[in-house]
Short mmCIF file of C-alpha atoms in Angstrom, two decimals:
data_model
loop_
_atom_site.label_atom_id
_atom_site.label_comp_id
_atom_site.label_asym_id
_atom_site.label_seq_id
_atom_site.Cartn_x
_atom_site.Cartn_y
_atom_site.Cartn_z
CA MET A 1 -39.41 -43.87 45.83
CA ARG A 2 -35.92 -45.13 46.20
CA ILE A 3 -33.11 -42.98 45.41
CA LYS A 4 -30.06 -44.30 43.51
CA PRO A 5 -26.73 -43.89 45.33
CA ILE A 6 -24.47 -41.41 43.56
CA SER A 7 -21.47 -43.30 41.93
CA LEU A 8 -17.87 -42.11 42.49
CA ALA A 9 -17.02 -41.77 38.96
CA PHE A 10 -19.95 -39.39 38.89
CA LEU A 11 -18.79 -37.33 41.64
CA LEU A 12 -15.31 -37.36 40.16
CA SER A 13 -16.30 -36.13 37.04
CA CYS A 14 -18.45 -33.02 38.72
CA SER A 15 -15.31 -32.47 40.47
CA LEU A 16 -13.15 -32.12 37.28
CA ILE A 17 -15.94 -29.84 35.80
CA PHE A 18 -16.00 -27.40 38.66
CA GLN A 19 -12.40 -27.45 38.96
CA THR A 20 -12.09 -26.53 35.24
CA GLN A 21 -14.66 -23.70 35.48
CA ALA A 22 -12.94 -22.45 38.69
CA ASN A 23 -9.61 -22.13 36.67
CA GLU A 24 -11.24 -20.53 33.65
CA VAL A 25 -12.64 -17.78 36.24
CA GLU A 26 -9.29 -17.49 37.97
CA SER A 27 -7.53 -16.91 34.71
CA PRO A 28 -7.76 -13.14 33.89
CA PRO A 29 -7.61 -11.96 30.16
CA LEU A 30 -4.78 -10.76 28.67
CA SER A 31 -3.82 -7.28 28.85
CA TYR A 32 -3.87 -5.39 25.53
CA ALA A 33 -0.41 -5.00 25.83
CA GLN A 34 0.27 -8.86 26.63
CA SER A 35 -1.88 -9.63 23.67
CA ALA A 36 0.18 -7.46 21.60
CA GLN A 37 3.41 -9.24 22.52
CA VAL A 38 1.91 -12.69 21.95
CA ILE A 39 1.45 -11.71 18.48
CA ARG A 40 4.80 -9.75 18.29
CA ASP A 41 6.65 -12.85 19.49
CA THR A 42 5.02 -15.08 17.01
CA TYR A 43 5.97 -12.75 14.04
CA GLU A 44 9.34 -12.01 15.13
CA ARG A 45 10.32 -15.74 15.33
CA GLU A 46 9.34 -16.10 11.61
CA LEU A 47 9.94 -12.56 10.38
CA PHE A 48 12.90 -13.55 7.96
CA THR A 49 11.05 -16.47 6.64
CA LEU A 50 8.48 -13.86 5.46
CA PRO A 51 8.46 -12.78 1.71
CA PRO A 52 10.45 -9.51 1.46
CA PHE A 53 7.39 -7.39 0.93
CA LYS A 54 5.83 -8.68 4.12
CA GLU A 55 9.00 -8.74 6.26
CA GLY A 56 9.63 -5.13 5.15
CA HIS A 57 6.08 -4.02 5.93
CA PHE A 58 6.32 -5.56 9.33
CA GLY A 59 9.71 -3.96 10.11
CA LEU A 60 9.13 -0.63 9.07
CA ARG A 61 5.82 -0.44 11.31
CA MET A 62 7.42 -1.85 14.27
CA TYR A 63 10.44 0.47 13.86
CA ARG A 64 8.47 3.38 13.52
CA GLN A 65 6.52 2.33 16.71
CA THR A 66 9.58 1.44 18.78
CA GLN A 67 12.66 2.95 17.04
CA ASP A 68 14.32 -0.52 18.00
CA PRO A 69 17.50 -1.03 15.72
CA LYS A 70 16.66 -4.76 15.65
CA TYR A 71 14.07 -3.95 13.02
CA LEU A 72 16.38 -2.21 10.59
CA PRO A 73 17.44 -5.37 8.70
CA ALA A 74 13.82 -5.58 8.04
CA VAL A 75 13.58 -1.75 6.94
CA TRP A 76 16.87 -2.52 4.63
CA THR A 77 14.82 -5.17 2.86
CA ASP A 78 12.09 -2.56 2.32
CA MET A 79 14.23 -0.16 0.84
CA ALA A 80 15.54 -3.08 -1.36
CA GLN A 81 12.21 -4.08 -2.63
CA VAL A 82 11.65 0.12 -3.36
CA ALA A 83 15.11 0.19 -5.38
CA SER A 84 14.38 -3.01 -7.24
CA ARG A 85 10.86 -1.82 -8.43
CA LEU A 86 12.18 1.57 -9.48
CA ASN A 87 15.38 0.22 -11.09
CA LYS A 88 13.10 -2.03 -13.23
CA LEU A 89 10.53 0.74 -14.02
CA SER A 90 12.96 3.60 -14.89
CA SER A 91 14.88 1.34 -17.27
CA GLU A 92 12.32 -0.90 -18.71
CA VAL A 93 9.07 1.15 -18.55
CA VAL A 94 9.17 4.57 -19.37
CA GLN A 95 7.84 4.97 -23.06
CA PRO A 96 3.92 5.08 -23.22
CA GLU A 97 3.79 1.86 -25.33
CA GLU A 98 5.91 0.14 -22.67
CA ILE A 99 3.74 1.33 -20.03
CA ILE A 100 0.56 -0.12 -21.81
CA LEU A 101 2.18 -3.58 -22.32
CA TYR A 102 3.45 -3.42 -18.51
CA ALA A 103 -0.09 -2.45 -17.11
CA SER A 104 -1.86 -5.25 -19.53
CA GLN A 105 0.23 -7.85 -18.17
CA ARG A 106 -0.51 -6.72 -14.52
CA LEU A 107 -4.01 -6.66 -15.41
CA THR A 108 -4.15 -10.37 -16.34
CA SER A 109 -3.40 -11.10 -12.48
CA TYR A 110 -6.86 -9.75 -11.61
CA GLN A 111 -8.73 -11.44 -14.66
CA ASN A 112 -9.18 -14.88 -13.00
CA LYS A 113 -10.08 -13.69 -9.57
CA ASP A 114 -13.64 -14.74 -8.60
CA ASP A 115 -14.12 -12.93 -5.38
CA GLU A 116 -16.24 -9.45 -5.54
CA ARG A 117 -13.43 -7.33 -4.84
CA GLY A 118 -11.11 -9.10 -7.70
CA GLN A 119 -14.01 -8.80 -10.33
CA LEU A 120 -14.59 -5.17 -9.52
CA ARG A 121 -10.98 -4.14 -9.83
CA TYR A 122 -10.65 -6.01 -13.38
CA THR A 123 -13.77 -4.53 -14.91
CA VAL A 124 -13.02 -1.21 -13.74
CA THR A 125 -9.17 -1.17 -14.25
CA LYS A 126 -9.40 -2.55 -17.74
CA HIS A 127 -10.53 0.80 -18.92
CA HIS A 128 -7.83 2.48 -17.08
CA PRO A 129 -4.66 -0.31 -17.12
CA GLU A 130 -2.18 2.43 -16.84
CA TYR A 131 -3.39 2.68 -13.36
CA LEU A 132 -1.86 -0.29 -12.24
CA TYR A 133 1.72 1.10 -13.33
CA LEU A 134 1.13 4.58 -12.15
CA GLY A 135 -0.54 4.31 -8.99
CA ILE A 136 0.23 0.46 -7.56
CA ASP A 137 3.66 0.42 -8.38
CA LEU A 138 5.32 3.77 -9.31
CA LEU A 139 4.22 6.19 -6.62
CA GLY A 140 4.08 3.72 -3.82
CA ALA A 141 7.91 3.30 -4.55
CA MET A 142 8.87 6.93 -5.08
CA ALA A 143 6.91 8.22 -1.90
CA ARG A 144 8.58 5.16 0.15
CA ALA A 145 12.02 6.28 -1.10
CA ASP A 146 11.25 10.08 -0.49
CA GLU A 147 10.15 8.96 3.27
CA TYR A 148 13.72 7.31 3.62
CA GLY A 149 15.36 10.85 2.56
CA LEU A 150 16.31 8.91 -0.85
CA LYS A 151 15.60 9.02 -4.32
CA HIS A 152 16.06 7.07 -7.52
CA LYS A 153 19.07 8.05 -9.61
CA ASN A 154 16.53 8.50 -12.49
CA ASP A 155 14.10 10.40 -10.28
CA THR A 156 13.91 13.34 -13.19
CA THR A 157 13.03 10.35 -15.72
CA LEU A 158 10.24 8.92 -13.39
CA ARG A 159 8.76 12.41 -12.56
CA GLU A 160 8.36 13.27 -16.39
CA VAL A 161 6.43 10.15 -16.62
CA LEU A 162 4.23 11.01 -13.61
CA ARG A 163 3.60 14.48 -15.23
CA ARG A 164 2.09 12.65 -18.35
CA TYR A 165 -0.93 11.73 -16.48
CA ASP A 166 -3.74 13.74 -14.89
CA PHE A 167 -4.30 11.89 -11.68
CA THR A 168 -7.79 13.65 -11.38
CA ARG A 169 -9.23 10.99 -13.79
CA TYR A 170 -8.34 8.03 -11.27
CA ALA A 171 -8.95 10.00 -8.12
CA THR A 172 -12.40 11.33 -9.07
CA ASP A 173 -13.83 8.39 -10.84
CA GLN A 174 -16.65 6.78 -8.71
CA GLU A 175 -16.03 3.46 -10.04
CA MET A 176 -12.31 3.51 -9.30
CA ILE A 177 -12.91 4.55 -5.80
CA GLU A 178 -15.57 1.49 -5.41
CA ALA A 179 -12.44 -0.59 -6.43
CA TRP A 180 -9.37 1.25 -5.03
CA ALA A 181 -10.69 3.46 -2.23
CA ALA A 182 -7.72 2.90 0.11
CA GLN A 183 -5.16 2.92 -2.68
CA LEU A 184 -6.31 6.02 -3.99
CA ALA A 185 -6.38 7.58 -0.71
CA ASN A 186 -2.66 6.62 -0.33
CA GLN A 187 -1.74 8.16 -3.87
CA VAL A 188 -3.27 11.26 -3.83
CA TYR A 189 -1.38 11.97 -0.62
CA TRP A 190 1.82 10.62 -2.24
CA LEU A 191 1.33 12.80 -5.19
CA LYS A 192 1.11 15.63 -2.78
CA GLN A 193 4.15 14.53 -0.78
CA LEU A 194 6.40 14.38 -3.76
CA GLY A 195 5.50 17.96 -4.62
CA GLU A 196 3.54 16.94 -7.78
CA GLN A 197 -0.19 16.93 -8.40
CA ASP A 198 -2.45 17.83 -5.48
CA VAL A 199 -5.66 16.22 -5.88
CA VAL A 200 -6.55 15.60 -2.30
CA GLU A 201 -9.45 17.65 -2.00
CA ALA A 202 -10.78 16.29 -5.33
CA PHE A 203 -10.62 12.94 -4.21
CA THR A 204 -12.22 13.67 -0.71
CA GLN A 205 -15.17 15.03 -2.43
CA ALA A 206 -15.41 12.31 -4.84
CA PHE A 207 -15.21 9.60 -2.13
CA GLN A 208 -18.12 11.39 -0.17
CA ALA A 209 -20.06 11.37 -3.34
CA THR A 210 -19.44 7.63 -3.97
CA TYR A 211 -20.30 6.63 -0.44
CA PRO A 212 -23.19 8.94 1.01
CA ASP A 213 -23.92 7.80 4.56
CA ASP A 214 -27.71 7.32 3.81
CA LYS A 215 -26.81 4.85 1.32
CA ASP A 216 -24.89 2.50 3.57
CA LYS A 217 -27.55 -0.23 3.95
CA LYS A 218 -27.59 -0.69 0.29
CA LEU A 219 -23.96 -1.46 0.36
CA SER A 220 -22.43 -5.00 0.18
CA THR A 221 -20.50 -6.15 3.05
CA GLN A 222 -17.53 -5.97 0.46
CA GLN A 223 -18.32 -2.14 -0.43
CA TYR A 224 -18.97 -1.36 3.19
CA GLY A 225 -15.66 -2.60 4.17
CA ASN A 226 -14.21 -0.59 1.28
CA LYS A 227 -15.79 2.54 2.41
CA ILE A 228 -14.43 2.17 6.15
CA TYR A 229 -11.29 1.23 4.55
CA GLY A 230 -10.91 4.32 2.36
CA MET A 231 -11.59 6.40 5.30
CA THR A 232 -9.07 5.02 7.44
CA HIS A 233 -6.37 5.40 4.61
CA ILE A 234 -7.09 9.00 4.48
CA ILE A 235 -5.93 9.39 7.95
CA PHE A 236 -3.02 6.86 7.57
CA ALA A 237 -1.83 8.63 4.31
CA ASP A 238 -1.99 12.08 5.76
CA SER A 239 -0.01 10.83 8.88
CA GLN A 240 2.73 9.72 6.35
CA TYR A 241 2.16 6.22 7.75
CA TYR A 242 2.35 6.83 11.73
CA GLN A 243 5.25 9.55 11.27
CA LYS A 244 3.07 12.35 12.46
CA GLN A 245 -0.01 13.17 14.49
CA VAL A 246 -3.17 14.23 12.24
CA SER A 247 -5.66 16.86 13.37
CA GLU A 248 -9.25 15.52 13.89
CA GLN A 249 -10.67 18.83 12.94
CA GLN A 250 -9.35 18.50 9.35
CA HIS A 251 -10.94 15.08 8.95
CA GLN A 252 -13.88 15.96 11.28
CA TRP A 253 -16.27 14.13 8.95
CA ILE A 254 -14.33 10.99 9.25
CA PHE A 255 -14.33 10.91 12.88
CA ASP A 256 -17.73 11.91 13.54
CA TYR A 257 -18.78 9.06 11.04
CA LEU A 258 -16.61 6.46 12.57
CA ARG A 259 -18.12 7.49 16.16
CA LYS A 260 -21.62 7.49 14.91
CA ASN A 261 -21.27 3.77 13.43
CA ILE A 262 -18.59 2.05 15.15
CA ASP A 263 -21.04 -0.77 16.37
CA THR A 264 -21.91 -1.25 12.85
CA ILE A 265 -18.44 -1.43 11.91
CA LEU A 266 -17.24 -4.24 14.28
CA LEU A 267 -20.43 -6.03 12.96
CA ARG A 268 -19.61 -5.74 9.19
CA CYS A 269 -15.97 -5.17 9.00
CA LYS A 270 -13.11 -7.50 9.23
CA GLU A 271 -10.44 -7.08 11.93
CA ASP A 272 -7.56 -5.22 9.78
CA VAL A 273 -10.34 -2.53 9.17
CA ILE A 274 -11.42 -2.69 12.70
CA ALA A 275 -8.06 -2.36 13.83
CA GLU A 276 -7.34 0.69 11.45
CA VAL A 277 -10.57 2.68 12.84
CA GLY A 278 -8.94 2.36 16.13
CA ILE A 279 -5.51 3.58 14.92
CA SER A 280 -6.96 6.34 13.06
CA PHE A 281 -8.34 7.75 16.60
CA LEU A 282 -4.67 7.25 18.13
CA LEU A 283 -3.16 8.99 15.10
CA ALA A 284 -5.19 12.19 16.21
CA GLY A 285 -4.20 11.67 19.79
CA LEU A 286 -7.68 10.51 20.87
CA THR A 287 -6.24 7.95 23.07
CA HIS A 288 -9.43 7.78 25.36
CA ASP A 289 -12.07 7.92 22.85
CA PRO A 290 -14.56 5.10 23.44
CA VAL A 291 -13.85 3.96 19.91
CA VAL A 292 -10.21 2.75 20.87
CA GLU A 293 -11.61 0.81 23.34
CA LYS A 294 -14.06 -0.82 21.49
CA THR A 295 -11.62 -1.84 18.64
CA ARG A 296 -9.15 -3.02 21.11
CA ASN A 297 -11.54 -5.27 22.93
CA ALA A 298 -12.62 -6.72 19.51
CA ILE A 299 -9.13 -7.34 18.37
CA ARG A 300 -8.32 -9.01 21.43
CA ALA A 301 -11.36 -11.05 21.58
CA ALA A 302 -10.01 -12.39 17.89
CA LEU A 303 -6.71 -13.32 19.25
CA ASP A 304 -6.13 -17.09 19.07
CA LYS A 305 -3.76 -17.39 21.92
CA GLU A 306 -2.51 -21.12 21.16
CA GLN A 307 -1.56 -20.01 17.42
CA GLY A 308 -0.27 -16.50 18.78
CA LEU A 309 -1.93 -14.61 16.17
CA ILE A 310 -5.57 -13.33 14.72
CA PRO A 311 -6.75 -15.71 12.20
CA SER A 312 -8.56 -14.75 8.94
CA VAL A 313 -12.37 -14.46 8.95
CA GLU A 314 -12.14 -17.90 7.13
CA GLY A 315 -9.92 -19.31 9.98
CA SER A 316 -6.60 -19.30 8.42
CA PHE A 317 -3.42 -18.98 10.61
CA ASP A 318 -1.12 -18.45 7.54
CA LEU A 319 1.60 -15.70 8.67
CA LYS A 320 2.28 -14.54 5.45
CA PHE A 321 -1.10 -13.60 4.26
CA GLY A 322 -2.10 -12.48 7.94
CA GLU A 323 0.78 -10.34 8.47
CA HIS A 324 -0.85 -7.10 7.71
CA ARG A 325 -3.79 -7.90 9.86
CA ASN A 326 -1.90 -8.93 12.75
CA VAL A 327 0.93 -6.11 12.57
CA LEU A 328 -2.06 -3.64 12.80
CA ALA A 329 -3.30 -5.34 15.73
CA ILE A 330 -0.16 -5.20 17.71
CA MET A 331 -0.10 -1.27 16.86
CA LEU A 332 -3.67 -0.67 18.12
CA LEU A 333 -3.00 -2.73 21.35
CA ASP A 334 0.28 -1.52 22.10
CA TRP A 335 0.55 1.95 20.68
CA LYS A 336 3.58 3.87 21.17
CA GLY A 337 2.98 7.19 19.32
CA VAL A 338 4.00 8.64 16.08
CA SER A 339 7.75 9.10 15.25
CA GLN A 340 9.47 9.85 12.04
CA GLY A 341 11.92 7.93 10.28
CA PRO A 342 14.15 6.20 9.70
CA SER A 343 15.67 8.43 7.10
CA TYR A 344 19.28 9.04 5.50
CA GLN A 345 19.49 12.52 6.97
CA SER A 346 18.33 11.38 10.61
CA PHE A 347 19.99 8.14 11.08
CA PRO A 348 23.06 8.11 8.57
CA LYS A 349 24.49 4.88 10.34
CA SER A 350 21.49 2.83 9.15
CA PHE A 351 22.13 4.10 5.62
CA GLN A 352 25.92 3.39 5.10
CA SER A 353 24.74 0.59 2.73
CA ILE A 354 21.89 2.13 0.26
CA PRO A 355 20.61 -0.48 -1.87
CA TYR A 356 21.55 0.10 -5.69
CA GLY A 357 19.55 2.61 -7.72
CA LEU A 358 18.70 4.80 -4.86
CA VAL A 359 20.75 8.09 -3.94
CA PRO A 360 20.26 10.52 -1.14
CA LYS A 361 18.14 13.48 -2.08
CA GLU A 362 18.90 16.95 -1.80
CA GLN A 363 18.25 18.67 1.60
CA LYS A 364 15.67 21.49 1.35
#
């Protein structure tokens, strides 16, 4: 049997393949901090092209992580968003009939959503339309102003509006929790922060009843994600969004669950929820917990180095819609610890120009 001579072209192609493979072996993966820097560079190049809400969201989180004054213009944008919303609500949406009309108009934005979450939110919230005004729009803005050491000039009026409603009816409704778990977690802590109603414990008990652990396998992917998202937001809200460390013992049921189910979470949840799980442990000072390493590995693996960010599960690289996911990834991969501020009291130089409608709150 005659063996055919090997062609030069074949040898060259083999050489190129081996060289490519060798280069891949020699090229180490980016460190966690390097991966975070890739994403940070991508967003900082385009930060002021993002919609104001996204710009403020990114800037405030990066400021609380780094205390770098370069983020203060974006923080001012966030303050301006808060002022604008409170200006509108306090002057145009105060009377019960105004609130119903406003909320009904807000509800229509969910009517045509065809995804599971959107349909669920519409179906449930049409029975409580005022929740879109009270929880989604008013409470968040009032709490953010409070964190800045500010309040709206019509704060008394806004608090009178808050007190017309018993938030327990939303926070303990299992269908509302299935639609708005993370948002309700934020809101019950914001109410407490503002010195208004304290329904944190009632919400926590209702949440646990809504999502018993032995029913996990019956949950859709969306509902399982909603459960984990709600858990992480209890931690986030208790930290006043990365401003103070939380106690693992006070939330032991959450940390025990996340540890036990981390491999399922990595399989069933989106990257933003996975990142929030890791950050929850960091907020409790559990830097060396295996959960942190597992979430960091998953998030680093999801990074598209060419595009400089983590795409959506559908493969989208849209900067605007990916901001939430990617700022969480930066924080998880390059965690700097908790820090307070900025606030009018602690950083007055940054608050020389306060957006119209906001005023310094009285010092306690």
